[in-house]
């Protein structure tokens, strides 16, 4: 299953963090992971922010 948006629930972030705790990697391996994750995340969009902005504007106008 491919991720559709960047947003994750807090409990999901906590489980991921706990599962990775205690691992150690070399500096070159850390850099390789960092580069790969930057490339991966650049292909996944943020959750539809345009609709959120238009909803906020509508809420402010109705006040």
Tab-separated table of N, CA, C and O in Angstrom:
chain	number	residue	atom	x	y	z
A	1	UNK	N	0.843	-1.175	0.000
A	1	UNK	CA	0.000	0.000	0.000
A	1	UNK	C	0.891	1.243	0.000
A	1	UNK	O	1.808	1.364	0.796
A	2	UNK	N	0.630	2.152	-0.899
A	2	UNK	CA	1.427	3.364	-1.021
A	2	UNK	C	0.792	4.485	-0.201
A	2	UNK	O	-0.416	4.659	-0.182
A	3	UNK	N	1.618	5.253	0.457
A	3	UNK	CA	1.152	6.372	1.261
A	3	UNK	C	0.628	7.465	0.335
A	3	UNK	O	1.252	7.780	-0.669
A	4	UNK	N	-0.520	8.059	0.666
A	4	UNK	CA	-1.111	9.091	-0.173
A	4	UNK	C	-0.736	10.493	0.278
A	4	UNK	O	-0.589	11.394	-0.548
A	5	UNK	N	-0.606	10.713	1.585
A	5	UNK	CA	-0.295	12.028	2.120
A	5	UNK	C	0.798	11.919	3.163
A	5	UNK	O	1.073	10.848	3.689
A	6	UNK	N	1.383	13.040	3.522
A	6	UNK	CA	2.467	13.070	4.492
A	6	UNK	C	1.982	12.935	5.927
A	6	UNK	O	2.737	12.546	6.790
A	7	UNK	N	0.762	13.311	6.199
A	7	UNK	CA	0.265	13.342	7.569
A	7	UNK	C	0.149	11.943	8.167
A	7	UNK	O	-0.367	11.028	7.553
A	8	UNK	N	0.647	11.799	9.400
A	8	UNK	CA	0.525	10.555	10.147
A	8	UNK	C	-0.094	10.875	11.496
A	8	UNK	O	0.104	11.952	12.044
A	9	UNK	N	-0.823	9.902	12.035
A	9	UNK	CA	-1.384	10.085	13.371
A	9	UNK	C	-0.252	10.024	14.389
A	9	UNK	O	0.781	9.385	14.156
A	10	UNK	N	-0.438	10.672	15.526
A	10	UNK	CA	0.590	10.708	16.560
A	10	UNK	C	0.912	9.324	17.101
A	10	UNK	O	2.074	9.015	17.391
A	11	UNK	N	-0.106	8.459	17.254
A	11	UNK	CA	0.159	7.112	17.770
A	11	UNK	C	0.995	6.300	16.788
A	11	UNK	O	1.835	5.487	17.188
A	12	UNK	N	0.834	6.540	15.503
A	12	UNK	CA	1.636	5.858	14.489
A	12	UNK	C	3.082	6.319	14.573
A	12	UNK	O	4.013	5.502	14.517
A	13	UNK	N	3.289	7.637	14.729
A	13	UNK	CA	4.642	8.164	14.861
A	13	UNK	C	5.336	7.588	16.093
A	13	UNK	O	6.526	7.262	16.055
A	14	UNK	N	4.597	7.448	17.181
A	14	UNK	CA	5.156	6.906	18.410
A	14	UNK	C	5.578	5.443	18.235
A	14	UNK	O	6.667	5.044	18.662
A	15	UNK	N	4.740	4.641	17.573
A	15	UNK	CA	5.082	3.230	17.340
A	15	UNK	C	6.333	3.105	16.474
A	15	UNK	O	7.209	2.273	16.739
A	16	UNK	N	6.437	3.927	15.439
A	16	UNK	CA	7.619	3.895	14.571
A	16	UNK	C	8.853	4.275	15.373
A	16	UNK	O	9.896	3.614	15.297
A	17	UNK	N	8.748	5.326	16.168
A	17	UNK	CA	9.868	5.786	16.980
A	17	UNK	C	10.337	4.708	17.948
A	17	UNK	O	11.539	4.460	18.097
A	18	UNK	N	9.402	4.041	18.598
A	18	UNK	CA	9.762	3.003	19.562
A	18	UNK	C	10.391	1.791	18.884
A	18	UNK	O	11.297	1.167	19.426
A	19	UNK	N	9.928	1.465	17.693
A	19	UNK	CA	10.481	0.301	17.008
A	19	UNK	C	11.909	0.550	16.525
A	19	UNK	O	12.692	-0.388	16.375
A	20	UNK	N	12.263	1.807	16.270
A	20	UNK	CA	13.603	2.133	15.778
A	20	UNK	C	14.579	2.475	16.892
A	20	UNK	O	15.779	2.627	16.643
A	21	UNK	N	14.103	2.594	18.112
A	21	UNK	CA	14.950	2.969	19.247
A	21	UNK	C	16.003	1.887	19.510
A	21	UNK	O	15.730	0.698	19.440
A	22	UNK	N	17.231	2.335	19.782
A	22	UNK	CA	18.303	1.403	20.129
A	22	UNK	C	19.137	0.926	18.956
A	22	UNK	O	20.150	0.265	19.143
A	23	UNK	N	18.753	1.245	17.744
A	23	UNK	CA	19.548	0.834	16.582
A	23	UNK	C	20.715	1.791	16.397
A	23	UNK	O	20.604	2.975	16.686
A	24	UNK	N	21.809	1.292	15.876
A	24	UNK	CA	22.944	2.163	15.589
A	24	UNK	C	23.412	1.901	14.153
A	24	UNK	O	23.442	0.765	13.691
A	25	UNK	N	23.740	2.980	13.477
A	25	UNK	CA	24.185	2.906	12.095
A	25	UNK	C	25.462	3.719	11.939
A	25	UNK	O	25.692	4.681	12.683
A	26	UNK	N	26.266	3.375	10.938
A	26	UNK	CA	27.466	4.153	10.653
A	26	UNK	C	27.048	5.491	10.042
A	26	UNK	O	25.922	5.656	9.561
A	27	UNK	N	27.940	6.458	10.044
A	27	UNK	CA	27.628	7.783	9.506
A	27	UNK	C	27.308	7.723	8.012
A	27	UNK	O	26.420	8.418	7.538
A	28	UNK	N	28.026	6.872	7.255
A	28	UNK	CA	27.750	6.771	5.824
A	28	UNK	C	26.377	6.147	5.584
A	28	UNK	O	25.669	6.542	4.653
A	29	UNK	N	26.010	5.185	6.423
A	29	UNK	CA	24.695	4.559	6.281
A	29	UNK	C	23.589	5.550	6.636
A	29	UNK	O	22.554	5.611	5.958
A	30	UNK	N	23.796	6.358	7.673
A	30	UNK	CA	22.821	7.386	8.047
A	30	UNK	C	22.608	8.371	6.905
A	30	UNK	O	21.486	8.780	6.614
A	31	UNK	N	23.703	8.772	6.248
A	31	UNK	CA	23.598	9.713	5.133
A	31	UNK	C	22.864	9.084	3.952
A	31	UNK	O	22.058	9.733	3.295
A	32	UNK	N	23.113	7.819	3.682
A	32	UNK	CA	22.426	7.122	2.594
A	32	UNK	C	20.929	7.027	2.879
A	32	UNK	O	20.102	7.232	1.983
A	33	UNK	N	20.567	6.746	4.127
A	33	UNK	CA	19.161	6.693	4.508
A	33	UNK	C	18.528	8.067	4.344
A	33	UNK	O	17.423	8.206	3.801
A	34	UNK	N	19.213	9.099	4.796
A	34	UNK	CA	18.716	10.469	4.694
A	34	UNK	C	18.457	10.861	3.240
A	34	UNK	O	17.403	11.407	2.911
A	35	UNK	N	19.405	10.578	2.363
A	35	UNK	CA	19.256	10.908	0.945
A	35	UNK	C	18.075	10.169	0.321
A	35	UNK	O	17.295	10.746	-0.443
A	36	UNK	N	17.937	8.898	0.655
A	36	UNK	CA	16.842	8.099	0.106
A	36	UNK	C	15.485	8.606	0.597
A	36	UNK	O	14.526	8.686	-0.178
A	37	UNK	N	15.400	8.965	1.877
A	37	UNK	CA	14.130	9.448	2.424
A	37	UNK	C	13.757	10.812	1.856
A	37	UNK	O	12.589	11.094	1.598
A	38	UNK	N	14.737	11.680	1.622
A	38	UNK	CA	14.468	12.984	1.003
A	38	UNK	C	13.893	12.783	-0.397
A	38	UNK	O	12.938	13.451	-0.789
A	39	UNK	N	14.474	11.874	-1.148
A	39	UNK	CA	13.977	11.595	-2.496
A	39	UNK	C	12.573	11.002	-2.445
A	39	UNK	O	11.703	11.370	-3.245
A	40	UNK	N	12.323	10.105	-1.488
A	40	UNK	CA	11.003	9.484	-1.347
A	40	UNK	C	9.940	10.517	-0.985
A	40	UNK	O	8.888	10.592	-1.611
A	41	UNK	N	10.210	11.325	0.036
A	41	UNK	CA	9.203	12.271	0.516
A	41	UNK	C	8.951	13.396	-0.481
A	41	UNK	O	7.891	14.020	-0.455
A	42	UNK	N	9.895	13.672	-1.359
A	42	UNK	CA	9.667	14.724	-2.348
A	42	UNK	C	8.598	14.321	-3.359
A	42	UNK	O	8.045	15.167	-4.055
A	43	UNK	N	8.267	13.023	-3.434
A	43	UNK	CA	7.258	12.559	-4.385
A	43	UNK	C	5.863	12.475	-3.778
A	43	UNK	O	4.899	12.250	-4.499
A	44	UNK	N	5.738	12.680	-2.463
A	44	UNK	CA	4.444	12.541	-1.791
A	44	UNK	C	3.929	13.917	-1.407
A	44	UNK	O	4.607	14.662	-0.688
A	45	UNK	N	2.736	14.283	-1.858
A	45	UNK	CA	2.227	15.636	-1.594
A	45	UNK	C	1.698	15.784	-0.172
A	45	UNK	O	1.391	14.801	0.505
A	46	UNK	N	1.592	17.034	0.234
A	46	UNK	CA	0.918	17.332	1.493
A	46	UNK	C	-0.575	17.127	1.291
A	46	UNK	O	-1.066	17.141	0.157
A	47	UNK	N	-1.312	16.960	2.366
A	47	UNK	CA	-2.753	16.786	2.293
A	47	UNK	C	-3.374	18.075	1.774
A	47	UNK	O	-2.994	19.154	2.179
A	48	UNK	N	-4.290	18.002	0.910
A	48	UNK	CA	-5.017	19.061	0.226
A	48	UNK	C	-5.137	20.347	1.052
A	48	UNK	O	-6.134	20.601	1.708
A	49	UNK	N	-4.090	21.184	1.013
A	49	UNK	CA	-4.063	22.406	1.802
A	49	UNK	C	-4.958	23.486	1.217
A	49	UNK	O	-5.420	24.357	1.941
A	50	UNK	N	-5.205	23.462	-0.086
A	50	UNK	CA	-6.041	24.487	-0.710
A	50	UNK	C	-7.446	24.473	-0.131
A	50	UNK	O	-8.030	25.506	0.137
A	51	UNK	N	-8.000	23.278	0.082
A	51	UNK	CA	-9.331	23.183	0.664
A	51	UNK	C	-9.330	23.662	2.101
A	51	UNK	O	-10.279	24.292	2.549
A	52	UNK	N	-8.287	23.372	2.849
A	52	UNK	CA	-8.198	23.831	4.228
A	52	UNK	C	-8.148	25.348	4.294
A	52	UNK	O	-8.786	25.962	5.134
A	53	UNK	N	-7.384	25.983	3.398
A	53	UNK	CA	-7.287	27.434	3.386
A	53	UNK	C	-8.622	28.060	3.010
A	53	UNK	O	-9.047	29.029	3.615
A	54	UNK	N	-9.315	27.510	2.025
A	54	UNK	CA	-10.599	28.068	1.622
A	54	UNK	C	-11.640	27.878	2.714
A	54	UNK	O	-12.485	28.733	2.932
A	55	UNK	N	-11.571	26.763	3.456
A	55	UNK	CA	-12.488	26.540	4.577
A	55	UNK	C	-12.228	27.551	5.682
A	55	UNK	O	-13.158	28.056	6.289
A	56	UNK	N	-10.954	27.855	5.953
A	56	UNK	CA	-10.616	28.832	6.982
A	56	UNK	C	-11.116	30.212	6.595
A	56	UNK	O	-11.597	30.958	7.437
A	57	UNK	N	-11.012	30.569	5.345
A	57	UNK	CA	-11.475	31.869	4.884
A	57	UNK	C	-12.986	31.950	5.013
A	57	UNK	O	-13.534	32.980	5.403
A	58	UNK	N	-13.698	30.880	4.707
A	58	UNK	CA	-15.152	30.861	4.841
A	58	UNK	C	-15.561	30.992	6.296
A	58	UNK	O	-16.523	31.679	6.618
A	59	UNK	N	-14.837	30.347	7.190
A	59	UNK	CA	-15.132	30.423	8.611
A	59	UNK	C	-14.949	31.842	9.131
A	59	UNK	O	-15.747	32.352	9.896
A	60	UNK	N	-13.873	32.512	8.682
A	60	UNK	CA	-13.602	33.873	9.131
A	60	UNK	C	-14.647	34.835	8.575
A	60	UNK	O	-15.048	35.776	9.248
A	61	UNK	N	-15.100	34.616	7.361
A	61	UNK	CA	-16.077	35.506	6.744
A	61	UNK	C	-17.443	35.363	7.412
A	61	UNK	O	-18.213	36.328	7.468
A	62	UNK	N	-17.747	34.192	7.952
A	62	UNK	CA	-19.061	33.978	8.559
A	62	UNK	C	-19.143	34.549	9.968
A	62	UNK	O	-20.208	34.627	10.538
A	63	UNK	N	-17.992	34.944	10.542
A	63	UNK	CA	-17.995	35.479	11.903
A	63	UNK	C	-18.481	36.845	11.944
A	63	UNK	O	-18.761	37.750	11.732
